[in-house]
Coordinates of C-alpha atoms (C1' of nucleotides) in Angstrom, one line a residue:
Chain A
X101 CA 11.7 11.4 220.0
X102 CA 12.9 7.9 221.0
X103 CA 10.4 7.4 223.5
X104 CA 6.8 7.8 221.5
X105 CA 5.3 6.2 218.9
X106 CA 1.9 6.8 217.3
X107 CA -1.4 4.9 217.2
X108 CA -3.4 5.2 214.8
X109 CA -7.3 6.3 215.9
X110 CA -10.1 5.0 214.2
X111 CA -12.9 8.1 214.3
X112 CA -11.5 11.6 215.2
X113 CA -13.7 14.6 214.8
X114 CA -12.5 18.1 215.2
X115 CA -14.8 20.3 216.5
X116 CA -15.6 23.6 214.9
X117 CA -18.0 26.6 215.9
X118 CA -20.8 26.5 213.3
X119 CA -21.0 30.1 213.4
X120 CA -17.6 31.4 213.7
X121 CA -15.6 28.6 212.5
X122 CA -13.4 28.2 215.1
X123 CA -11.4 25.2 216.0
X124 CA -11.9 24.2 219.6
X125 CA -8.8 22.9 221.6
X126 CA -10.1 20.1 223.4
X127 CA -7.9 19.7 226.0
X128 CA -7.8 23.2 227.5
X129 CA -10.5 25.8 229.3
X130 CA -10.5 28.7 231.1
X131 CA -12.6 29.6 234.2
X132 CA -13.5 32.4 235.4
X133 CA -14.0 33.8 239.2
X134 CA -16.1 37.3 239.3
X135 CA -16.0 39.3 242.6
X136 CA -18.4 41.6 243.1
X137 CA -19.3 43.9 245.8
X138 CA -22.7 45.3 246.8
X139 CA -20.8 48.0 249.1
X140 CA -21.8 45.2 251.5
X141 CA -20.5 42.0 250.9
X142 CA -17.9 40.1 248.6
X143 CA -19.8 37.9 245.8
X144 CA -18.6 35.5 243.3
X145 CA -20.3 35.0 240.4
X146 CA -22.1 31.2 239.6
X147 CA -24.0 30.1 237.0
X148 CA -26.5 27.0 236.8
X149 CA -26.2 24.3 234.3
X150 CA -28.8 21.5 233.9
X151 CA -26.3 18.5 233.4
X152 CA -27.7 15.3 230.8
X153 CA -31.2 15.3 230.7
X154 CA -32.3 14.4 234.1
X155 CA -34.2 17.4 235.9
X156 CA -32.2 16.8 239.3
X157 CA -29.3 16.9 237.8
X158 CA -29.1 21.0 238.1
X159 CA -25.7 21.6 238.6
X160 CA -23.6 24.9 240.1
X161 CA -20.7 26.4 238.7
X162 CA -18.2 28.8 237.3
X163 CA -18.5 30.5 234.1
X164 CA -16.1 28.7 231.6
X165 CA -15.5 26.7 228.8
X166 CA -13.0 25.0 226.3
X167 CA -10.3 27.5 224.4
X168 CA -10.0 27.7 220.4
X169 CA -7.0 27.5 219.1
X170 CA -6.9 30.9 217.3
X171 CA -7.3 33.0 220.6
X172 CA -5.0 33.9 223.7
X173 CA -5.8 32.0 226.6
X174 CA -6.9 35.9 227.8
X175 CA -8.7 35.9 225.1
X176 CA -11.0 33.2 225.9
X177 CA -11.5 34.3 229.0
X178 CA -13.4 37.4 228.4
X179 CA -14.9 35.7 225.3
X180 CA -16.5 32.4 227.5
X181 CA -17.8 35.4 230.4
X182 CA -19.5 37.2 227.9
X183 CA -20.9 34.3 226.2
X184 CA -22.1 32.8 229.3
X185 CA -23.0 35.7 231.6
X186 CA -22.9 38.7 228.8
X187 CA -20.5 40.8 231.1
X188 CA -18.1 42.7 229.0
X189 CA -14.9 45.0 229.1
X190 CA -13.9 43.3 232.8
X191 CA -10.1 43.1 233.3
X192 CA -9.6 39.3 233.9
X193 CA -6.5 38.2 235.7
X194 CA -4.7 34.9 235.1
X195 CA -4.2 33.1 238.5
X196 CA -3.6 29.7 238.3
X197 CA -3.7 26.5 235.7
X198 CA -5.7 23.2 237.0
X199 CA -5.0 19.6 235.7
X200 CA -4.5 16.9 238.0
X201 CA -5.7 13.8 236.0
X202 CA -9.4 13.4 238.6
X203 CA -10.6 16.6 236.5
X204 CA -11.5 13.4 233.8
X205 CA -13.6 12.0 236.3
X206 CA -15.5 15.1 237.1
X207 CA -16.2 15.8 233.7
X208 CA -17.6 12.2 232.8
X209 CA -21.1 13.3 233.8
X210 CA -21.4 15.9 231.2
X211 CA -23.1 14.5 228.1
X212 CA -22.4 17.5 226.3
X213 CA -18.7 18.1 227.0
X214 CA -18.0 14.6 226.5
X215 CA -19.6 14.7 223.0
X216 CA -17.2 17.2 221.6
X217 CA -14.3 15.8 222.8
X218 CA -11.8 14.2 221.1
X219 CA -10.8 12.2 223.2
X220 CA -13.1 11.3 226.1
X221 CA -11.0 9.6 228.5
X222 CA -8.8 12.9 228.6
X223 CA -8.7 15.3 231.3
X224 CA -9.3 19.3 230.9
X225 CA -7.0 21.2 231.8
X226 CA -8.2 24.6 233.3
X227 CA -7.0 27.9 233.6
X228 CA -8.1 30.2 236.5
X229 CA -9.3 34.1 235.6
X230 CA -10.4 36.6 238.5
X231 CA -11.8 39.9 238.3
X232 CA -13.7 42.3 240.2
X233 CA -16.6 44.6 239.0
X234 CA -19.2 46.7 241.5
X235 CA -22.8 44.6 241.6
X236 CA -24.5 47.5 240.6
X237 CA -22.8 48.7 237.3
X238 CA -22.5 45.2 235.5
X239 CA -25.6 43.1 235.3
X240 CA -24.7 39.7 234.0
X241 CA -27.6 37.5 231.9
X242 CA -27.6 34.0 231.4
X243 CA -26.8 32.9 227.8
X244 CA -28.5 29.3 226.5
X245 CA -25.3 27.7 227.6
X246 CA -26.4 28.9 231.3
X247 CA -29.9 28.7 232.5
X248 CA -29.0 31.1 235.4
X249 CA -26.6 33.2 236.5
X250 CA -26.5 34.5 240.1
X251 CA -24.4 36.4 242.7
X252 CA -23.5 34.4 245.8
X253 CA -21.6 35.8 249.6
X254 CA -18.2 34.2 248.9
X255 CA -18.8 32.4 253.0
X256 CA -21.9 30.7 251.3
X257 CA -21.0 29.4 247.8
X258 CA -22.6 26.3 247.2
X259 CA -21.2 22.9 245.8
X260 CA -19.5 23.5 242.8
X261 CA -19.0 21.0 240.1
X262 CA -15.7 19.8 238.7
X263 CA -13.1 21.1 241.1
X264 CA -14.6 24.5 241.0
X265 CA -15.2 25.0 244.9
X266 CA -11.3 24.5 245.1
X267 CA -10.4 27.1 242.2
X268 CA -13.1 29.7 244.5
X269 CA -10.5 29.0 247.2
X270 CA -7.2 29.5 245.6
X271 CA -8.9 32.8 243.6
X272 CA -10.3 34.4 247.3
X273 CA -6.6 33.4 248.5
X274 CA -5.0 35.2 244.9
X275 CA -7.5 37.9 245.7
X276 CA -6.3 39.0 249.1
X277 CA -2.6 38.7 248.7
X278 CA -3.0 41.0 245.9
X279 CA -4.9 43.1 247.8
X280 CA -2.6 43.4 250.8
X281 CA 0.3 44.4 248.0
X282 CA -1.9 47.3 246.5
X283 CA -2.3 45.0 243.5
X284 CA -5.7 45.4 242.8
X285 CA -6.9 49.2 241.9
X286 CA -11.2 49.9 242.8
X287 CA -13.1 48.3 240.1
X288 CA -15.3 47.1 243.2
X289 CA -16.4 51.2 244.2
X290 CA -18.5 53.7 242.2
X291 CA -16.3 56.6 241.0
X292 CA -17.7 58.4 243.9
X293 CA -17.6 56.9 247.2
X294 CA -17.3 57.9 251.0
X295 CA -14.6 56.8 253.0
X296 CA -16.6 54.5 255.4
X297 CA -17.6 52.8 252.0
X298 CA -13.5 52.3 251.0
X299 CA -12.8 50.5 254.3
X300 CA -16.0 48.0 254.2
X301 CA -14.8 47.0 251.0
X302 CA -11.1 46.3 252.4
X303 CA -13.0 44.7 255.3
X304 CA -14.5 42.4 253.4
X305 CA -11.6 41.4 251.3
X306 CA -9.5 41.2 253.7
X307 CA -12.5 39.6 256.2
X308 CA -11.3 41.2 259.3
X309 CA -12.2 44.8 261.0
X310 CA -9.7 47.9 260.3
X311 CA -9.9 50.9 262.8
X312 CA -11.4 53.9 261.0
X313 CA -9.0 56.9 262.3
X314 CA -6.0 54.4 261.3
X315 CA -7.8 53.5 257.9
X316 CA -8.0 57.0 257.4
X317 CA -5.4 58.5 257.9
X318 CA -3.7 55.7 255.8
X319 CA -5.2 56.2 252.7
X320 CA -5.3 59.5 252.6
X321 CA -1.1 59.8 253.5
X322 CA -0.8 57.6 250.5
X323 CA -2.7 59.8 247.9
X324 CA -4.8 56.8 247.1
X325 CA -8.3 59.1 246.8
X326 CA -9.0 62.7 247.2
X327 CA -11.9 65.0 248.5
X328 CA -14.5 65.8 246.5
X329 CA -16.5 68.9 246.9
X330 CA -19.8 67.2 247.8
X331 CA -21.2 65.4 250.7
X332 CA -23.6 62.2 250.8
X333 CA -27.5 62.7 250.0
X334 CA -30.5 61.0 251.5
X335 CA -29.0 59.4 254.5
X336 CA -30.4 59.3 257.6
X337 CA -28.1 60.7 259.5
X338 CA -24.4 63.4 258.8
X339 CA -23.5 63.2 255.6
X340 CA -20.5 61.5 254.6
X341 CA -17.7 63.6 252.8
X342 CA -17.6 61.5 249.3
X343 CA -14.3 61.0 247.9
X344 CA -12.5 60.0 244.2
X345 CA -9.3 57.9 243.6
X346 CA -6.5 59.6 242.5
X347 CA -5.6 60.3 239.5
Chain B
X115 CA -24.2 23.0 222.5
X116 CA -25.9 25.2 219.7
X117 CA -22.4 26.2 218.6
X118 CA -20.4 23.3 217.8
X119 CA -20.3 20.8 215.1
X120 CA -18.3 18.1 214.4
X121 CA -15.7 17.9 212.0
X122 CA -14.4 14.9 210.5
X123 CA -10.6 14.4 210.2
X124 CA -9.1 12.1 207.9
X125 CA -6.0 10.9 209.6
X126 CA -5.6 10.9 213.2
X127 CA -3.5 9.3 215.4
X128 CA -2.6 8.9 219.6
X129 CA 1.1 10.1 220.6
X130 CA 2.1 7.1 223.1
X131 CA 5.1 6.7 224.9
X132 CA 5.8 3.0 224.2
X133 CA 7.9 2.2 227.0
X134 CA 5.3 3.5 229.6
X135 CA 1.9 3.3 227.4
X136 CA 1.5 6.8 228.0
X137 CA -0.9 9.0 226.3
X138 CA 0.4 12.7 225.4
X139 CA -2.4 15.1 225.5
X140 CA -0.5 17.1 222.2
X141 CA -1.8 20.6 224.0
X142 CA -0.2 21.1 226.7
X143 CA 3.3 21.6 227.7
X144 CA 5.4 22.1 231.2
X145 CA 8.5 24.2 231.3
X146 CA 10.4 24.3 234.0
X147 CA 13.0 27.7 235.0
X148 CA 15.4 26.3 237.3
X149 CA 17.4 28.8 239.0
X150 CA 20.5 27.9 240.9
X151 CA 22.9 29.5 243.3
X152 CA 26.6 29.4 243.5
X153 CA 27.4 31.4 246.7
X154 CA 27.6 34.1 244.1
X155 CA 25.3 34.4 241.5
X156 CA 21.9 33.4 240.8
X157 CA 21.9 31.4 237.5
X158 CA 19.0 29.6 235.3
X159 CA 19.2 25.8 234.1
X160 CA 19.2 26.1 229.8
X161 CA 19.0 23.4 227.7
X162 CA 20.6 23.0 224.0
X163 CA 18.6 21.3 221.8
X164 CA 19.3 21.1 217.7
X165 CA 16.3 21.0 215.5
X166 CA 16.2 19.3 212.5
X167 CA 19.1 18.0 210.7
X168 CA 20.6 21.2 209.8
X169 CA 23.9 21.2 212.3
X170 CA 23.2 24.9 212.2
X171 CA 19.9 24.6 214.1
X172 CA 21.0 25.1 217.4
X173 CA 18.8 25.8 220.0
X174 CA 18.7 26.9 223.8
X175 CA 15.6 26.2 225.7
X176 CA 13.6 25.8 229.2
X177 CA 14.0 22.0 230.0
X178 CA 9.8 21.3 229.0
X179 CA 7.7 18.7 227.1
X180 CA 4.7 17.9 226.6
X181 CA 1.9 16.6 229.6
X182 CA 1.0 13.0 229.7
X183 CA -2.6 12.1 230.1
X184 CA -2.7 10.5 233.1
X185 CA -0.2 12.4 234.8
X186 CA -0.9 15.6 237.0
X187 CA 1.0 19.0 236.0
X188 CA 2.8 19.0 238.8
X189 CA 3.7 15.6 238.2
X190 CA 4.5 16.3 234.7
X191 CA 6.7 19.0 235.3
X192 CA 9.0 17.4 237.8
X193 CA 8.6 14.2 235.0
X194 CA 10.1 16.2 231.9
X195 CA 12.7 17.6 234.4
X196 CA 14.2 14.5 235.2
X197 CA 14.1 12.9 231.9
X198 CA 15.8 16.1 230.2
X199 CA 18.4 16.8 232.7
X200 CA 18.2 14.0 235.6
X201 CA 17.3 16.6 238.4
X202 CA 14.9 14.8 240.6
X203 CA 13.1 15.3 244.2
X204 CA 13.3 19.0 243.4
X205 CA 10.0 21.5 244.6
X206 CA 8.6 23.1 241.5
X207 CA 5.9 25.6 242.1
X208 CA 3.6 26.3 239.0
X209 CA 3.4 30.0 238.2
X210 CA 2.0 31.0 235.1
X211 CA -0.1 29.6 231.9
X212 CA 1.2 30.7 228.6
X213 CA -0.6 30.8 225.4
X214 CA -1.3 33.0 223.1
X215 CA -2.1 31.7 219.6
X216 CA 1.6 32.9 218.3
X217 CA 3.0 30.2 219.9
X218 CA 2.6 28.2 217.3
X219 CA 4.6 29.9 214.5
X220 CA 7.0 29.7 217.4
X221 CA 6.7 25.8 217.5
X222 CA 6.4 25.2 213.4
X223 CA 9.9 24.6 212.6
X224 CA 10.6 21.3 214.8
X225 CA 10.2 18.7 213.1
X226 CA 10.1 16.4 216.1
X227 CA 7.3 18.2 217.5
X228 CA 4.8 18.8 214.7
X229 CA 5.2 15.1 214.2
X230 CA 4.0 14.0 217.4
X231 CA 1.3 16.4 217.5
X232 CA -2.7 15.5 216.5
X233 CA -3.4 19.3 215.1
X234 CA 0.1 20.8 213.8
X235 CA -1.1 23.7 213.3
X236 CA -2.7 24.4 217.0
X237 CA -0.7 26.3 219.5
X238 CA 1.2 24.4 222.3
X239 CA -0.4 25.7 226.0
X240 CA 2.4 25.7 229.0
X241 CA 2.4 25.7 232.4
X242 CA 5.4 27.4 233.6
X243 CA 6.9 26.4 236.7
X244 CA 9.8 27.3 238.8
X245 CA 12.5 25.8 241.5
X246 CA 15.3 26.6 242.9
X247 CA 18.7 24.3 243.7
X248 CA 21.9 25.2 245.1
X249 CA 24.6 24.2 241.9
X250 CA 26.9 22.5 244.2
X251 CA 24.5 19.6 245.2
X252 CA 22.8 18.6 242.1
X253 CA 23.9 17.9 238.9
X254 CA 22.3 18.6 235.9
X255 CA 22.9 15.6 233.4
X256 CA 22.0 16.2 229.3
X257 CA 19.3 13.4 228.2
X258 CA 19.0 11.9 224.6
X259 CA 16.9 15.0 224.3
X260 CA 18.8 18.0 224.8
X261 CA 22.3 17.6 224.0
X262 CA 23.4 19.3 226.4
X263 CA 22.6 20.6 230.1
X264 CA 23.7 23.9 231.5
X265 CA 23.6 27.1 233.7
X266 CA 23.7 30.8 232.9
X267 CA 23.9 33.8 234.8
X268 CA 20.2 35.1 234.8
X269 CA 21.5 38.5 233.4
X270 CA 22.9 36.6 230.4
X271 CA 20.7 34.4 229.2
X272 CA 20.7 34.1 225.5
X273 CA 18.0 34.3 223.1
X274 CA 15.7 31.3 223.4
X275 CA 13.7 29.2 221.5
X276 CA 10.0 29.8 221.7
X277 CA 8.5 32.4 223.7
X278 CA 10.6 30.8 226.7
X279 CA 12.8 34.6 227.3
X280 CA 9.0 35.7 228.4
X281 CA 8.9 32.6 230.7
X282 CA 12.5 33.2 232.0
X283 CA 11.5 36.7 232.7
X284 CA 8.0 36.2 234.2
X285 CA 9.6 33.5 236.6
X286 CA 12.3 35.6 238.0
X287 CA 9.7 38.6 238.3
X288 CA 7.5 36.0 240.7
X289 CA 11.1 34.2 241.9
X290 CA 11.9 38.0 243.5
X291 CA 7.6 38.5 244.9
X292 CA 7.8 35.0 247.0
X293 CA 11.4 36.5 247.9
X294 CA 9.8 39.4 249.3
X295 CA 7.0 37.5 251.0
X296 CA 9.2 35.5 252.4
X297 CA 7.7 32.7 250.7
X298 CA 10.8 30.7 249.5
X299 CA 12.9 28.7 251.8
X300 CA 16.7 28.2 251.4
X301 CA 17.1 25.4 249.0
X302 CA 19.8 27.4 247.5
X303 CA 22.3 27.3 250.7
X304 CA 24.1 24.3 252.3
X305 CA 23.1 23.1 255.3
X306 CA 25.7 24.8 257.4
X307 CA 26.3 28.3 256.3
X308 CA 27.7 32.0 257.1
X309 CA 25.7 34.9 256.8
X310 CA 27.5 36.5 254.7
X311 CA 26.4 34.0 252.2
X312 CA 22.7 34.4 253.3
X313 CA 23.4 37.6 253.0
X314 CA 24.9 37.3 249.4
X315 CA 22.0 34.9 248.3
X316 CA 19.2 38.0 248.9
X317 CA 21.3 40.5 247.1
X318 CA 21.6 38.3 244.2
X319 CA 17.5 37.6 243.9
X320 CA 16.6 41.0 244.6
X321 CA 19.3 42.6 242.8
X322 CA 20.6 45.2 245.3
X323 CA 23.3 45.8 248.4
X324 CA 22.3 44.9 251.7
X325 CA 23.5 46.8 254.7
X326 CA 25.2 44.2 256.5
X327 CA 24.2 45.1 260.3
X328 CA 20.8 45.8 259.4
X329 CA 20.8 42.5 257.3
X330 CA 22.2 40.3 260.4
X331 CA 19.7 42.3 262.9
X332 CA 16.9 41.3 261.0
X333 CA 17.7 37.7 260.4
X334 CA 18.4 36.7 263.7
X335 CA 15.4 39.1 265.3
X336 CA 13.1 37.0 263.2
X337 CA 14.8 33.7 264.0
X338 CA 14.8 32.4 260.8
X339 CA 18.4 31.4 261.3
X340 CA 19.9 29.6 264.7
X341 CA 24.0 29.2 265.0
X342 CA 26.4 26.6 265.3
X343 CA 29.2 25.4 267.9
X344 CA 31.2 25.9 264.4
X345 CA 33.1 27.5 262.4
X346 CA 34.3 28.3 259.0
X347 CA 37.6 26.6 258.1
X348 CA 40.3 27.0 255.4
X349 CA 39.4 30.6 254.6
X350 CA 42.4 33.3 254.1
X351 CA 40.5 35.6 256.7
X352 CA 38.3 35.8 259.6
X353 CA 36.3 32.7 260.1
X354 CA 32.8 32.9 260.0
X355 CA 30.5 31.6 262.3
X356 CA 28.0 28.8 260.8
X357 CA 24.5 28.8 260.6
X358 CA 21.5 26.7 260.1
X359 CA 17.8 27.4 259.2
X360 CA 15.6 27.2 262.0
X361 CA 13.9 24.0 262.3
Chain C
dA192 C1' -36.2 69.2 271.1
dA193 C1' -34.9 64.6 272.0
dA194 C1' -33.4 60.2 270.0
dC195 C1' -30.9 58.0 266.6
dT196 C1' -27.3 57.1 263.4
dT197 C1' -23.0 57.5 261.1
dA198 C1' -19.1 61.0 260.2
dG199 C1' -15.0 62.7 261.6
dT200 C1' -10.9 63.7 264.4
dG201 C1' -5.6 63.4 267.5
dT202 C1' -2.3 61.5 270.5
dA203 C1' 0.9 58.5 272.7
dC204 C1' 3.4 54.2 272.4
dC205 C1' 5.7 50.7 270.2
dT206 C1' 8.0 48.5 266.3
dA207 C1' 10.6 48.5 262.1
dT208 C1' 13.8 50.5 259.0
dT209 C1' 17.7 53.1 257.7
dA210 C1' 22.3 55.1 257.8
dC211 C1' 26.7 54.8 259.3
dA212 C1' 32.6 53.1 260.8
dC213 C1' 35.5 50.7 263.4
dT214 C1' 37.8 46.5 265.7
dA215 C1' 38.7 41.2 265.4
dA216 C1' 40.5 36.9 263.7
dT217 C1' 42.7 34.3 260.5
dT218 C1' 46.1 33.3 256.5
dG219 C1' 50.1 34.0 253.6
dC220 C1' 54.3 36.0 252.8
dA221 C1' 58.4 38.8 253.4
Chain D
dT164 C1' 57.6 37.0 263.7
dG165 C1' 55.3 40.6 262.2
dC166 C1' 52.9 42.9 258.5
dA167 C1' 49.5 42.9 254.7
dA168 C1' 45.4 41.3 253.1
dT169 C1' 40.8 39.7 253.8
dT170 C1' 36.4 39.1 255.6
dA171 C1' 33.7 38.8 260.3
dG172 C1' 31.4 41.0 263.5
dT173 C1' 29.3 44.7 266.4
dG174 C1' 25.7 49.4 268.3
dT175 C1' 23.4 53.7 268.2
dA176 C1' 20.5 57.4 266.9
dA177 C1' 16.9 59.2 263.8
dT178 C1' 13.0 58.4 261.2
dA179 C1' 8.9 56.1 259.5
dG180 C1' 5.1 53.3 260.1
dG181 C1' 1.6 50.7 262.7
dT182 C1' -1.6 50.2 266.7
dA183 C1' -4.8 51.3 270.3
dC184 C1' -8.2 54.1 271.9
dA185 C1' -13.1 57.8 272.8
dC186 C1' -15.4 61.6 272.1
dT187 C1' -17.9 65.5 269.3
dA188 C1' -20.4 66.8 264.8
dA189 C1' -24.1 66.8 261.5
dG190 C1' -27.6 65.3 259.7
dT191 C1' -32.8 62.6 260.0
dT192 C1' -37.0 61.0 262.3
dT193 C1' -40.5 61.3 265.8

DNA sequence: AAACTTAGTGTACCTATTACACTAATTGCA
DNA sequence: TGCAATTAGTGTAATAGGTACACTAAGTTT
């Protein structure tokens, strides 16, 4: 290796978890974008981090945080949502990996990341997770590490720090393509749902209106759900036939 | 951060390049699958490296190092490409992270590497990406670091080092979904060509027969093509009407 | 029983995809 | 010079898929 040589640095720490004893990697996180849908809307999930010790200095953002080295990069991502938003057993997709060198200038701020970093000046580089999960099954909870952690209509997410509000964008852009190649299965219904409720969710992914006899006719060619034999309750007006996906 | 301490670590030291005063972040890695075309087969750029001093060690790899501090991972992958092999002003689209903890039992026997690297033990992270170059135009060079530079039939290549088959695999899995989605250009024809050889370049990334009206209705339908006032010349048959790319 | 609300249904047109076989133009060689 | 070899180039019919579009049905509330 012709080209490198090594300095020698005077204090270097390596920073374990107390509890688990776990080496962190200090160069690497994951982050992770949570869709969920109220059979209304698309969400992404956000959580709200009180940045140094300044009151104002409330910060928005995605769940994540920094990789140890004796997990898979998957790994960490279902083990940083759960420690920050207690949501378990989500399937979390990989999507993209984010490191231009400015990511060192949004960190500086953070007292607390720059503390257990080797070495300061370095950037993070970031790896993107998605998932999907129905509003009203999964109930995330702030942890310590987040003071709050709350839904937000994907047209109205707030300013994100670090270069989250641009990892929300590539995920929603991830999220549809997938969606338009059948990629994504129905995490986002309950395991019963009516057919008017299948194509708001495709409207809202897809943000644009779908013709219902069309839709219908569709979906139901392709085998994707199948009749149940039970109609909708306690609406005001004909009861929907309620359907289950296939298989 | 209730579940971090700090460790301390008796010898430490900074990976620089010395030429360019670079700072290698020791986690993270690029490596890059470059396929090329021959006007017959769609091949993958390999690199032979030998590890260690036994002559024995010989070892094919992805053309990939490790990610500079102050460098961006696009900027890093298109970097390592042209100091391994000499390609340059080539598009490289990132496409996957790869990382489980295995990776580094994969890594422990080079030498080179564990000596540049601030936690042997720790896993290497990397960011594949992916281009594609026609054979005819570029010309892969060997560096002082791999010993030598070349191409192989993607249904041939041979066991690699690492977990860089995976990578091979993963890339030509996403090479044939932009295919489909139309979302790769023609880097891999000459300016001027028939379609017969378009037509030859799409069987080879999606790895079936074509029907040649069919193939020609569509391409011209959707314009993606425009001809030529020319024509083949010094072929032993018919000569073929050129073609260029629209715009 | 009338008003309100959402469920549920069919047809006609247009576009895209597939399957399929012969003639045309050039070169090299007998 | 004409024949063999080679690849270029062309059209049609059948099928599948996508789009546009408007009314009746079945409940609830007042």
């Amino acid at each position: 290796m012709l080209n490198y040589i090594f300095v020698f640095q005077p204090t270097q720490y390596q920073i374990k978890n107390f509890r688990m004893n776990h080496t962190v990697n200090p160069h690497v996180s994951v982050d992770c974008v949570i869709f969920g849908f109220d059979n209304e809307r698309l969400n992404v999930l956000l959580i709200e981090r009180t940045a140094g010790d300044t009151p104002a200095a409330v910060q928005y953002a995605l769940p994540g945080d920094l990789v140890w080295e004796d997990e898979s990069l998957d790994n960490a991502a279902s083990r940083v949502l759960k420690e920050l938003t207690n949501l378990e057993g989500i399937y979390l997709k990989q999507f993209k990996a984010f490191g231009n060198p400015n990511r060192v200038n949004d960190f500086k701020d953070l007292d607390w990341l720059q503390s257990y970093r080797q070495q300061p000046q370095a950037r993070v580089i970031t790896i993107g997770y998605y998932a999907f999960i129905r509003m009203d099954e999964l109930h995330p909870e702030a942890s310590s590490f987040a003071e709050k952690v709350f839904w937000r209509d994907i047209h109205e997410v707030p300013l994100l720090g670090f270069d989250h509000n641009e990892i929300v964008d590539e995920a929603i852009e991830v999220l549809r393509n997938d969606f338009d190649s059948n990629k994504i299965g129905f995490e986002l219904l309950p395991d019963k749902f009516t057919l008017s409720q299948l194509q708001t969710l495709y409207e809202s992914i897809l943000d644009r209106k779908l013709d219902k006899r069309n839709f219908r006719k569709k979906v139901l060619k392709e085998s994707i759900v199948v009749p149940l034999d039970e109609k909708q309750k306690g609406v005001l007006h004909k009861p929907a036939q309620l359907f289950e996906l296939n298989q």
